[in-house]
């Protein structure tokens, strides 16, 4: 099956065939439809080249694209940062630990420009370097500028690019801007940033990253819903009792305390990752995944989310902060004890909300979302819980451990899908218990999923913006979380706490429990 996500793009699935001997083998399905995707000649320019994201995610993504032959020979990489470094030193850091073949492919096409982001000289040198690479490597004047700096540097870098004319697209060339999150810290600052971006770049040149959209399992929400017919009829208010979306992390803030203090769970995860996954799971079927169709449907869904009024918020949103916890063997520090964190901090490390979507498909169905650091398990999932049967012709004492039917989309880890339903327990009596049908990515497919950043970098090089966030999506998302963040900022009562390695503050159980529902907590 091929799922096209825009021009020149294809997600390749292999079908598992079970032979009579129960062996499994994989077979290409309709190979003539599979388009291999690879980047055109281009230079990738990374601002923030000496930073953590570059080292952990971007350079490994470039390396993997090279290894999988997705980059042409006419590809070059330029790092820009304040830290002084030579081309060779940067190349060394970029290629450290890479195989010889990748080194051969990338070497010679790696440059480094050291300089301040508010210094026009930096951009002059960058421009000269890019011209040189066009002449030497044949990168054809195509440029992808990746802003992997702290958000404070976005504006000077964009102004610097515009000052050197690097934002302009000449005939048959592209100049694109990839922007990392956080995109603003509320609606007002996101609009200001849009003003800066749009003063130099057209929206069609802008690629705002939410790395969750680069995950295969997030894209599989689209495959499940729109490449199959059997789920569509039950995907609405007549069948679904409620939906839970969980993004749970076991890690604390680690070394990012300074950044996190100014963010909190709502800005860090809910405004972007959670609302994006929610939009994909609940939106209407798009005409196609290409062009603007997918993003239009997401925007319509975000617009249909009912904004909580100041009175509703206390009832519909819960925050929490982790305190010291764990076991004697593995004691974990509380948030206020972490490096870079104010010992009296009121920043939330846990957030949960109940949302309503005011449209024909979902009116009346509650959506519970939650995210937190230092929870007992790492799990990201979307769980649709279905309504109980209208009448059960089975005595209650024979329904041992029978939960409501549920469809669980496991984004990570143990990537896959489970359908949970009641089944008869073997034996002479008629007892019914919950059973599960499981699809596992690992067992079904042979190929490994590309890292999210790899997929997204390739899309940006190709010019496919379907999996990037449009300006109006960002604004609607801030519109949803802003009232809650503001409400919490005004609330002087002590922030609710939860022990590290527990499932969040008790208020979160109350939030969902009001209607007799319970969070699905992984064991
Ligand atoms: C980032 C957040 O966007 O996503 C981090 O800033 C978080 O705080 C991370 O840990 C989670 O990403 P993943 O891919 O590990 O689920």
Short mmCIF file of C-alpha atoms and ligand atoms in Angstrom, two decimals:
data_model
loop_
_atom_site.label_atom_id
_atom_site.label_comp_id
_atom_site.label_asym_id
_atom_site.label_seq_id
_atom_site.Cartn_x
_atom_site.Cartn_y
_atom_site.Cartn_z
CA UNK A 1 0.00 0.00 0.00
CA UNK A 2 1.23 3.44 -0.79
CA UNK A 3 0.12 6.46 1.17
CA UNK A 4 0.99 9.61 -0.65
CA UNK A 5 1.70 12.54 1.56
CA UNK A 6 2.14 15.19 -1.06
CA UNK A 7 4.22 15.68 -4.14
CA UNK A 8 6.93 13.12 -4.64
CA UNK A 9 6.30 11.44 -1.33
CA UNK A 10 5.39 7.89 -0.47
CA UNK A 11 5.43 5.91 2.73
CA UNK A 12 6.42 2.39 1.89
CA UNK A 13 4.67 -0.43 3.66
CA UNK A 14 5.43 -4.08 3.23
CA UNK A 15 2.74 -6.66 3.53
CA UNK A 16 3.27 -9.71 5.69
CA UNK A 17 2.19 -12.94 4.06
CA UNK A 18 1.67 -16.06 6.11
CA UNK A 19 2.49 -19.21 4.21
CA UNK A 20 1.06 -22.61 4.97
CA UNK A 21 4.09 -23.50 7.02
CA UNK A 22 3.36 -20.42 9.13
CA UNK A 23 6.61 -18.86 7.99
CA UNK A 24 6.38 -15.19 7.38
CA UNK A 25 7.91 -13.49 4.45
CA UNK A 26 7.52 -10.00 3.14
CA UNK A 27 6.33 -9.07 -0.28
CA UNK A 28 6.40 -5.75 -2.00
CA UNK A 29 2.87 -4.70 -2.70
CA UNK A 30 2.37 -2.87 -5.97
CA UNK A 31 6.05 -1.98 -6.32
CA UNK A 32 5.38 -0.04 -9.49
CA UNK A 33 3.60 2.59 -7.36
CA UNK A 34 6.47 3.09 -4.95
CA UNK A 35 8.35 6.27 -5.52
CA UNK A 36 11.70 6.48 -3.83
CA UNK A 37 12.11 9.88 -2.31
CA UNK A 38 15.39 11.68 -2.45
CA UNK A 39 16.55 15.23 -2.02
CA UNK A 40 17.38 17.55 -4.90
CA UNK A 41 20.77 19.33 -5.01
CA UNK A 42 20.84 21.71 -2.04
CA UNK A 43 22.79 23.14 0.87
CA UNK A 44 21.50 22.60 4.38
CA UNK A 45 22.47 25.47 6.65
CA UNK A 46 22.12 24.78 10.36
CA UNK A 47 22.06 27.76 12.73
CA UNK A 48 22.94 26.62 16.22
CA UNK A 49 25.45 24.18 14.76
CA UNK A 50 27.30 23.65 18.01
CA UNK A 51 24.08 22.99 19.95
CA UNK A 52 22.54 19.95 21.50
CA UNK A 53 19.74 19.36 18.97
CA UNK A 54 22.21 19.53 16.09
CA UNK A 55 24.42 16.93 17.69
CA UNK A 56 21.68 14.60 18.94
CA UNK A 57 19.17 14.78 16.10
CA UNK A 58 20.09 16.80 13.03
CA UNK A 59 23.54 15.45 12.21
CA UNK A 60 22.48 11.83 12.76
CA UNK A 61 19.48 12.52 10.48
CA UNK A 62 21.78 13.88 7.73
CA UNK A 63 24.06 10.91 8.21
CA UNK A 64 21.20 8.46 7.94
CA UNK A 65 19.83 10.16 4.82
CA UNK A 66 23.28 9.87 3.26
CA UNK A 67 23.51 6.22 4.27
CA UNK A 68 20.16 5.49 2.68
CA UNK A 69 21.19 7.29 -0.52
CA UNK A 70 18.59 10.02 -0.08
CA UNK A 71 21.10 12.82 -0.61
CA UNK A 72 22.60 13.57 -4.02
CA UNK A 73 26.32 14.14 -4.55
CA UNK A 74 25.39 17.80 -4.98
CA UNK A 75 24.60 18.17 -1.30
CA UNK A 76 26.41 20.39 1.18
CA UNK A 77 26.13 21.15 4.88
CA UNK A 78 27.00 24.46 6.48
CA UNK A 79 27.06 24.97 10.23
CA UNK A 80 26.66 28.45 11.66
CA UNK A 81 27.21 29.32 15.33
CA UNK A 82 29.05 31.69 17.61
CA UNK A 83 31.55 29.08 18.83
CA UNK A 84 34.79 29.44 16.84
CA UNK A 85 35.55 26.28 14.83
CA UNK A 86 37.25 25.51 11.53
CA UNK A 87 35.56 23.69 8.63
CA UNK A 88 37.61 20.63 9.52
CA UNK A 89 36.69 20.72 13.19
CA UNK A 90 33.00 20.98 12.35
CA UNK A 91 33.30 18.23 9.74
CA UNK A 92 35.07 16.12 12.32
CA UNK A 93 32.30 16.65 14.87
CA UNK A 94 29.62 16.09 12.23
CA UNK A 95 31.20 12.93 10.93
CA UNK A 96 32.60 11.48 14.13
CA UNK A 97 31.71 7.84 14.34
CA UNK A 98 30.23 7.73 10.83
CA UNK A 99 31.13 5.03 8.37
CA UNK A 100 33.69 5.56 5.65
CA UNK A 101 31.13 5.56 2.87
CA UNK A 102 29.12 8.37 4.47
CA UNK A 103 32.29 10.31 5.15
CA UNK A 104 33.29 10.04 1.53
CA UNK A 105 29.86 11.25 0.43
CA UNK A 106 29.69 14.23 2.77
CA UNK A 107 33.33 15.21 3.12
CA UNK A 108 34.31 18.20 1.08
CA UNK A 109 30.76 19.48 1.29
CA UNK A 110 30.93 20.56 4.90
CA UNK A 111 31.65 24.15 5.93
CA UNK A 112 31.46 26.14 9.10
CA UNK A 113 30.77 29.84 9.51
CA UNK A 114 31.52 31.28 12.94
CA UNK A 115 29.89 34.53 13.93
CA UNK A 116 27.25 36.40 15.89
CA UNK A 117 23.68 36.16 14.68
CA UNK A 118 23.20 39.91 14.82
CA UNK A 119 26.37 40.63 12.86
CA UNK A 120 25.77 41.31 9.12
CA UNK A 121 29.32 40.07 8.47
CA UNK A 122 28.24 36.54 9.48
CA UNK A 123 25.61 36.53 6.76
CA UNK A 124 27.96 38.05 4.20
CA UNK A 125 30.42 35.21 4.83
CA UNK A 126 27.61 32.70 4.76
CA UNK A 127 26.44 34.04 1.42
CA UNK A 128 29.96 33.78 -0.03
CA UNK A 129 30.30 30.24 1.28
CA UNK A 130 26.98 29.27 -0.33
CA UNK A 131 28.05 30.71 -3.67
CA UNK A 132 31.31 28.79 -3.46
CA UNK A 133 29.47 25.56 -2.74
CA UNK A 134 27.12 26.17 -5.67
CA UNK A 135 30.18 26.49 -7.92
CA UNK A 136 32.19 23.61 -6.42
CA UNK A 137 29.50 21.10 -5.45
CA UNK A 138 26.70 21.96 -7.85
CA UNK A 139 24.19 22.69 -5.09
CA UNK A 140 22.26 24.78 -7.63
CA UNK A 141 21.44 27.77 -5.43
CA UNK A 142 18.98 25.74 -3.34
CA UNK A 143 19.13 26.50 0.38
CA UNK A 144 17.41 25.06 3.42
CA UNK A 145 18.01 27.23 6.49
CA UNK A 146 17.42 25.36 9.73
CA UNK A 147 16.91 27.44 12.88
CA UNK A 148 18.08 25.17 15.66
CA UNK A 149 18.99 28.01 18.00
CA UNK A 150 17.30 29.16 21.19
CA UNK A 151 14.11 31.03 20.21
CA UNK A 152 15.71 34.38 21.10
CA UNK A 153 17.96 34.08 18.04
CA UNK A 154 15.14 33.49 15.52
CA UNK A 155 14.56 37.18 14.81
CA UNK A 156 18.20 38.24 14.30
CA UNK A 157 18.88 35.22 12.08
CA UNK A 158 15.82 35.89 9.90
CA UNK A 159 16.75 39.57 9.63
CA UNK A 160 20.36 38.61 8.85
CA UNK A 161 19.24 36.24 6.08
CA UNK A 162 16.99 38.91 4.59
CA UNK A 163 19.77 41.53 4.90
CA UNK A 164 22.03 39.33 2.76
CA UNK A 165 19.23 38.57 0.29
CA UNK A 166 19.34 34.88 1.21
CA UNK A 167 15.56 34.73 1.65
CA UNK A 168 15.00 35.35 -2.05
CA UNK A 169 14.17 32.55 -4.44
CA UNK A 170 15.63 33.05 -7.89
CA UNK A 171 14.21 31.22 -10.85
CA UNK A 172 14.28 27.45 -10.27
CA UNK A 173 15.96 27.74 -6.90
CA UNK A 174 14.52 27.52 -3.42
CA UNK A 175 15.23 29.21 -0.14
CA UNK A 176 13.37 27.58 2.74
CA UNK A 177 13.26 28.20 6.45
CA UNK A 178 12.82 25.41 8.99
CA UNK A 179 11.91 26.65 12.46
CA UNK A 180 12.14 24.63 15.64
CA UNK A 181 9.74 25.02 18.51
CA UNK A 182 8.94 26.92 20.66
CA UNK A 183 7.10 29.07 18.13
CA UNK A 184 6.27 31.92 20.47
CA UNK A 185 5.28 31.49 24.10
CA UNK A 186 1.65 32.51 23.58
CA UNK A 187 -0.64 33.71 20.81
CA UNK A 188 0.65 37.28 20.92
CA UNK A 189 4.34 36.33 20.63
CA UNK A 190 3.59 33.70 17.96
CA UNK A 191 1.90 36.45 15.92
CA UNK A 192 4.91 38.73 16.44
CA UNK A 193 7.23 35.98 15.28
CA UNK A 194 5.00 35.40 12.26
CA UNK A 195 5.37 39.10 11.51
CA UNK A 196 9.16 38.75 11.52
CA UNK A 197 9.10 35.54 9.47
CA UNK A 198 6.66 36.91 6.90
CA UNK A 199 8.62 40.13 6.52
CA UNK A 200 11.32 38.01 4.86
CA UNK A 201 9.75 34.69 3.79
CA UNK A 202 6.49 33.78 2.15
CA UNK A 203 4.45 31.23 4.13
CA UNK A 204 5.13 28.70 1.34
CA UNK A 205 8.86 28.92 2.21
CA UNK A 206 8.29 28.25 5.93
CA UNK A 207 8.51 24.79 7.53
CA UNK A 208 7.60 24.83 11.25
CA UNK A 209 8.69 21.61 12.89
CA UNK A 210 6.72 19.47 15.26
CA UNK A 211 8.85 16.35 15.35
CA UNK A 212 5.86 14.20 16.38
CA UNK A 213 4.53 14.50 12.83
CA UNK A 214 7.75 12.87 11.60
CA UNK A 215 7.03 9.71 13.60
CA UNK A 216 5.76 6.81 11.49
CA UNK A 217 3.22 5.89 14.14
CA UNK A 218 1.74 9.40 14.12
CA UNK A 219 1.42 9.17 10.34
CA UNK A 220 -0.11 5.75 10.86
CA UNK A 221 -3.08 7.45 12.52
CA UNK A 222 -3.80 8.72 9.00
CA UNK A 223 -3.23 5.30 7.45
CA UNK A 224 -5.51 3.57 9.95
CA UNK A 225 -8.31 6.08 9.55
CA UNK A 226 -8.18 6.82 5.86
CA UNK A 227 -6.70 3.77 4.15
CA UNK A 228 -9.32 1.47 5.69
CA UNK A 229 -13.08 1.46 5.58
CA UNK A 230 -13.94 -0.46 8.73
CA UNK A 231 -12.96 2.18 11.27
CA UNK A 232 -14.71 5.18 9.75
CA UNK A 233 -18.29 4.17 10.75
CA UNK A 234 -17.37 3.77 14.43
CA UNK A 235 -15.20 6.89 14.57
CA UNK A 236 -17.81 9.22 16.01
CA UNK A 237 -20.11 10.15 18.85
CA UNK A 238 -22.52 7.24 18.29
CA UNK A 239 -19.82 4.70 19.19
CA UNK A 240 -17.06 6.47 21.07
CA UNK A 241 -17.60 7.11 24.77
CA UNK A 242 -14.45 9.15 25.22
CA UNK A 243 -10.87 9.45 23.99
CA UNK A 244 -7.68 9.60 26.06
CA UNK A 245 -4.41 10.96 24.71
CA UNK A 246 -1.36 10.41 26.90
CA UNK A 247 2.20 11.62 26.41
CA UNK A 248 3.99 10.25 29.47
CA UNK A 249 7.72 10.50 30.04
CA UNK A 250 9.81 8.82 32.72
CA UNK A 251 12.60 11.38 32.40
CA UNK A 252 12.71 14.56 34.43
CA UNK A 253 13.89 17.86 32.99
CA UNK A 254 17.52 16.75 33.12
CA UNK A 255 19.86 19.55 32.08
CA UNK A 256 17.06 21.60 30.50
CA UNK A 257 15.80 23.12 33.75
CA UNK A 258 16.61 26.66 32.66
CA UNK A 259 14.60 26.31 29.44
CA UNK A 260 11.78 24.36 31.05
CA UNK A 261 11.23 26.96 33.76
CA UNK A 262 9.99 29.34 31.07
CA UNK A 263 7.91 26.67 29.35
CA UNK A 264 6.13 24.06 31.48
CA UNK A 265 4.21 21.03 30.23
CA UNK A 266 1.45 23.04 28.56
CA UNK A 267 3.81 24.98 26.27
CA UNK A 268 6.38 22.21 25.88
CA UNK A 269 4.09 19.34 24.89
CA UNK A 270 0.35 20.15 24.89
CA UNK A 271 0.39 23.21 22.61
CA UNK A 272 2.22 21.27 19.91
CA UNK A 273 2.59 17.48 20.12
CA UNK A 274 -0.66 16.69 21.93
CA UNK A 275 -2.86 19.01 19.88
CA UNK A 276 -1.30 17.79 16.63
CA UNK A 277 -1.95 14.14 17.48
CA UNK A 278 -5.47 15.06 18.61
CA UNK A 279 -6.14 16.91 15.36
CA UNK A 280 -5.02 13.96 13.23
CA UNK A 281 -7.08 11.55 15.29
CA UNK A 282 -10.30 13.58 15.18
CA UNK A 283 -10.29 15.59 11.95
CA UNK A 284 -12.54 14.91 8.97
CA UNK A 285 -11.17 12.89 6.02
CA UNK A 286 -9.14 15.16 3.74
CA UNK A 287 -9.60 15.00 -0.03
CA UNK A 288 -5.92 14.05 -0.27
CA UNK A 289 -2.86 14.25 1.94
CA UNK A 290 -1.14 16.55 -0.50
CA UNK A 291 -1.22 20.29 -0.93
CA UNK A 292 -3.00 22.12 1.84
CA UNK A 293 -5.80 19.58 2.30
CA UNK A 294 -4.41 17.84 5.35
CA UNK A 295 -3.53 21.07 7.11
CA UNK A 296 -6.92 22.59 6.28
CA UNK A 297 -8.68 19.69 8.01
CA UNK A 298 -6.45 19.99 11.08
CA UNK A 299 -7.23 23.69 11.33
CA UNK A 300 -10.97 23.03 11.09
CA UNK A 301 -10.68 20.56 13.96
CA UNK A 302 -8.63 22.93 16.12
CA UNK A 303 -11.21 25.64 15.45
CA UNK A 304 -13.97 23.33 16.67
CA UNK A 305 -12.34 22.84 20.08
CA UNK A 306 -14.41 24.71 22.61
CA UNK A 307 -12.28 27.17 24.53
CA UNK A 308 -12.65 26.83 28.27
CA UNK A 309 -14.06 29.90 30.00
CA UNK A 310 -12.36 31.15 33.15
CA UNK A 311 -15.10 29.40 35.16
CA UNK A 312 -14.66 26.06 33.36
CA UNK A 313 -10.90 25.94 33.72
CA UNK A 314 -10.75 24.88 37.34
CA UNK A 315 -13.00 22.00 36.34
CA UNK A 316 -11.41 21.15 32.99
CA UNK A 317 -7.66 21.50 33.55
CA UNK A 318 -5.20 20.17 36.11
CA UNK A 319 -1.52 20.91 36.63
CA UNK A 320 1.10 19.29 38.80
CA UNK A 321 4.78 19.36 39.66
CA UNK A 322 6.88 16.33 40.56
CA UNK A 323 8.50 16.02 43.96
CA UNK A 324 11.24 13.67 45.06
CA UNK A 325 10.24 10.04 44.60
CA UNK A 326 11.13 6.62 43.29
CA UNK A 327 12.64 3.80 45.25
CA UNK A 328 15.49 3.66 47.74
CA UNK A 329 17.68 2.23 44.97
CA UNK A 330 16.61 4.81 42.44
CA UNK A 331 15.75 8.01 44.22
CA UNK A 332 14.73 10.81 41.88
CA UNK A 333 15.10 14.49 42.66
CA UNK A 334 12.05 16.71 42.82
CA UNK A 335 11.58 19.32 40.09
CA UNK A 336 12.51 22.18 42.42
CA UNK A 337 15.81 20.43 43.16
CA UNK A 338 16.81 20.14 39.48
CA UNK A 339 19.67 22.21 38.05
CA UNK A 340 18.53 25.59 36.74
CA UNK A 341 15.15 25.41 38.49
CA UNK A 342 13.90 28.00 40.98
CA UNK A 343 13.58 26.28 44.38
CA UNK A 344 10.14 27.92 44.67
CA UNK A 345 9.18 27.27 41.06
CA UNK A 346 5.49 27.12 40.11
CA UNK A 347 6.14 25.63 36.66
CA UNK A 348 3.94 22.65 35.86
CA UNK A 349 5.61 19.39 34.85
CA UNK A 350 2.22 17.69 34.42
CA UNK A 351 -0.90 18.94 32.67
CA UNK A 352 -4.24 17.29 32.00
CA UNK A 353 -7.34 18.71 30.31
CA UNK A 354 -10.81 17.75 29.27
CA UNK A 355 -11.68 19.16 25.86
CA UNK A 356 -14.85 19.22 23.82
CA UNK A 357 -15.08 19.38 20.08
CA UNK A 358 -18.13 21.23 18.83
CA UNK A 359 -18.97 19.56 15.56
CA UNK A 360 -21.42 16.94 14.31
CA UNK A 361 -18.98 14.08 14.62
CA UNK A 362 -17.85 14.71 18.17
CA UNK A 363 -20.41 16.85 20.04
CA UNK A 364 -20.81 15.54 23.58
CA UNK A 365 -17.73 13.26 23.54
CA UNK A 366 -15.10 14.26 26.11
CA UNK A 367 -11.42 14.17 25.16
CA UNK A 368 -9.00 13.74 28.01
CA UNK A 369 -5.38 14.64 27.34
CA UNK A 370 -2.45 14.52 29.72
CA UNK A 371 1.28 14.79 29.69
CA UNK A 372 3.92 14.68 32.38
CA UNK A 373 7.54 14.22 33.20
CA UNK A 374 8.70 11.66 35.78
CA UNK A 375 5.67 9.43 35.32
CA UNK A 376 6.06 5.68 35.91
CA UNK A 377 6.18 4.68 32.23
CA UNK A 378 7.16 6.14 28.90
CA UNK A 379 4.08 5.88 26.78
CA UNK A 380 2.45 7.94 24.07
CA UNK A 381 -0.92 6.66 22.95
CA UNK A 382 -4.35 7.55 21.69
CA UNK A 383 -7.08 5.39 23.18
CA UNK A 384 -10.64 5.42 21.89
CA UNK A 385 -12.93 3.87 24.44
CA UNK A 386 -16.21 2.68 23.01
CA UNK A 387 -19.61 2.71 24.65
CA UNK A 388 -20.77 -0.26 26.66
CA UNK A 389 -23.35 -2.47 24.94
CA UNK A 390 -26.88 -1.15 25.53
CA UNK A 391 -27.91 -4.42 27.21
CA UNK A 392 -25.82 -7.35 28.43
CA UNK A 393 -27.61 -10.69 28.36
CA UNK A 394 -24.97 -12.09 30.74
CA UNK A 395 -25.19 -12.02 34.55
CA UNK A 396 -22.86 -9.42 36.08
CA UNK A 397 -20.90 -12.00 38.12
CA UNK A 398 -19.80 -13.69 34.89
CA UNK A 399 -18.27 -10.54 33.52
CA UNK A 400 -14.97 -10.79 35.34
CA UNK A 401 -12.44 -8.20 34.27
CA UNK A 402 -14.49 -6.98 31.33
CA UNK A 403 -13.55 -3.45 30.32
CA UNK A 404 -15.30 -1.36 27.70
CA UNK A 405 -14.08 -2.07 24.16
CA UNK A 406 -11.13 0.07 23.22
CA UNK A 407 -8.87 0.79 20.28
CA UNK A 408 -5.40 1.85 21.36
CA UNK A 409 -2.96 3.46 18.97
CA UNK A 410 0.47 3.09 20.53
CA UNK A 411 2.68 5.87 19.19
CA UNK A 412 5.66 4.81 21.33
CA UNK A 413 7.15 2.58 22.58
CA UNK A 414 5.93 -0.94 21.50
CA UNK A 415 4.63 0.80 18.40
CA UNK A 416 1.40 -0.73 17.20
CA UNK A 417 -2.35 -0.95 17.66
CA UNK A 418 -4.49 -3.01 20.05
CA UNK A 419 -8.17 -3.71 19.86
CA UNK A 420 -9.57 -4.74 23.22
CA UNK A 421 -12.88 -6.57 23.43
CA UNK A 422 -14.73 -9.13 25.53
CA UNK A 423 -14.17 -12.83 24.83
CA UNK A 424 -15.57 -15.99 26.35
CA UNK A 425 -13.24 -17.61 28.86
CA UNK A 426 -12.77 -21.30 27.97
CA UNK A 427 -14.76 -23.58 30.26
CA UNK A 428 -18.21 -24.89 31.11
CA UNK A 429 -19.61 -21.60 32.36
CA UNK A 430 -20.18 -18.48 30.23
CA UNK A 431 -17.66 -16.06 31.62
CA UNK A 432 -16.44 -13.09 29.62
CA UNK A 433 -13.13 -11.33 30.01
CA UNK A 434 -11.25 -8.64 28.09
CA UNK A 435 -8.99 -9.97 25.35
CA UNK A 436 -6.81 -8.16 22.88
CA UNK A 437 -5.92 -8.26 19.19
CA UNK A 438 -2.53 -6.75 18.66
CA UNK A 439 -0.68 -5.33 15.71
CA UNK A 440 3.01 -4.72 16.31
CA UNK A 441 5.14 -2.68 13.95
CA UNK A 442 8.21 -4.63 14.88
CA UNK A 443 6.68 -8.01 14.15
CA UNK A 444 4.84 -7.03 10.99
CA UNK A 445 7.37 -4.94 9.12
CA UNK A 446 10.98 -5.68 8.46
CA UNK A 447 12.20 -2.19 7.82
CA UNK A 448 13.02 0.17 10.62
CA UNK A 449 11.19 3.45 10.96
CA UNK A 450 13.31 6.44 10.07
CA UNK A 451 13.92 8.87 12.89
CA UNK A 452 11.35 11.67 12.90
CA UNK A 453 13.97 14.30 12.06
CA UNK A 454 15.22 12.30 9.12
CA UNK A 455 11.80 12.13 7.57
CA UNK A 456 11.12 15.81 8.17
CA UNK A 457 14.48 16.99 6.86
CA UNK A 458 13.92 15.06 3.68
CA UNK A 459 10.40 16.49 3.32
CA UNK A 460 11.72 20.03 3.73
CA UNK A 461 14.45 19.41 1.15
CA UNK A 462 11.85 18.01 -1.24
CA UNK A 463 9.48 20.88 -0.48
CA UNK A 464 6.64 18.82 0.96
CA UNK A 465 5.10 20.85 3.78
CA UNK A 466 2.20 18.49 4.66
CA UNK A 467 3.87 17.36 7.88
CA UNK A 468 4.83 20.87 9.00
CA UNK A 469 2.76 23.33 10.95
CA UNK A 470 1.10 26.20 9.19
CA UNK A 471 0.88 29.65 10.75
CA UNK A 472 -2.87 29.39 11.44
CA UNK A 473 -2.43 25.99 13.15
CA UNK A 474 0.11 27.45 15.54
CA UNK A 475 -2.18 30.34 16.33
CA UNK A 476 -5.25 28.18 16.98
CA UNK A 477 -3.19 25.91 19.23
CA UNK A 478 -2.00 28.82 21.32
CA UNK A 479 -5.60 30.04 21.45
CA UNK A 480 -6.56 26.77 23.13
CA UNK A 481 -3.84 26.62 25.79
CA UNK A 482 -3.38 30.34 26.50
CA UNK A 483 -6.49 30.81 28.67
CA UNK A 484 -5.42 27.90 30.87
CA UNK A 485 -1.83 29.08 31.21
CA UNK A 486 -3.09 32.58 32.08
CA UNK A 487 -5.55 31.18 34.61
CA UNK A 488 -2.79 29.22 36.32
CA UNK A 489 -0.48 32.25 36.32
CA UNK A 490 -3.12 34.21 38.28
CA UNK A 491 -3.82 31.39 40.72
CA UNK A 492 -1.76 31.83 43.86
CA UNK A 493 -2.72 28.58 45.56
CA UNK A 494 0.10 26.04 45.94
CA UNK A 495 0.73 24.03 42.78
CA UNK A 496 -0.51 20.44 43.20
CA UNK A 497 2.35 17.95 43.41
CA UNK A 498 2.95 14.29 42.59
CA UNK A 499 5.78 12.04 43.59
CA UNK A 500 8.30 11.22 40.88
CA UNK A 501 7.35 7.85 39.32
CA UNK A 502 3.64 8.25 40.10
CA UNK A 503 0.82 8.95 37.62
CA UNK A 504 0.43 12.66 38.37
CA UNK A 505 -1.53 14.60 40.97
CA UNK A 506 -4.74 13.13 42.41
CA UNK A 507 -6.62 16.04 40.83
CA UNK A 508 -6.01 14.36 37.46
CA UNK A 509 -7.94 11.29 38.62
CA UNK A 510 -10.73 13.54 39.80
CA UNK A 511 -10.79 15.32 36.42
CA UNK A 512 -11.56 12.12 34.53
CA UNK A 513 -13.35 10.38 37.39
CA UNK A 514 -16.27 12.81 37.55
CA UNK A 515 -18.14 10.71 35.02
CA UNK A 516 -16.98 7.37 36.37
CA UNK A 517 -14.11 7.12 33.90
CA UNK A 518 -10.50 6.18 34.64
CA UNK A 519 -7.13 6.87 33.06
CA UNK A 520 -5.59 3.92 31.31
CA UNK A 521 -2.39 3.62 33.27
CA UNK A 522 0.17 1.24 31.83
CA UNK A 523 1.39 -1.26 34.40
C1 LIG B 1 10.21 17.84 23.02
C2 LIG B 1 10.08 18.42 24.38
O1 LIG B 1 9.51 18.61 22.07
O2 LIG B 1 9.67 16.52 23.02
C3 LIG B 1 10.77 17.55 25.42
O3 LIG B 1 10.67 19.73 24.39
C4 LIG B 1 10.26 16.13 25.33
O4 LIG B 1 10.57 18.06 26.73
C5 LIG B 1 10.33 15.63 23.90
O5 LIG B 1 11.04 15.32 26.18
C6 LIG B 1 9.65 14.28 23.77
O6 LIG B 1 9.90 13.77 22.48
P1 LIG B 1 9.89 12.20 22.21
O7 LIG B 1 10.11 12.08 20.75
O8 LIG B 1 10.97 11.61 23.05
O9 LIG B 1 8.53 11.73 22.65
#
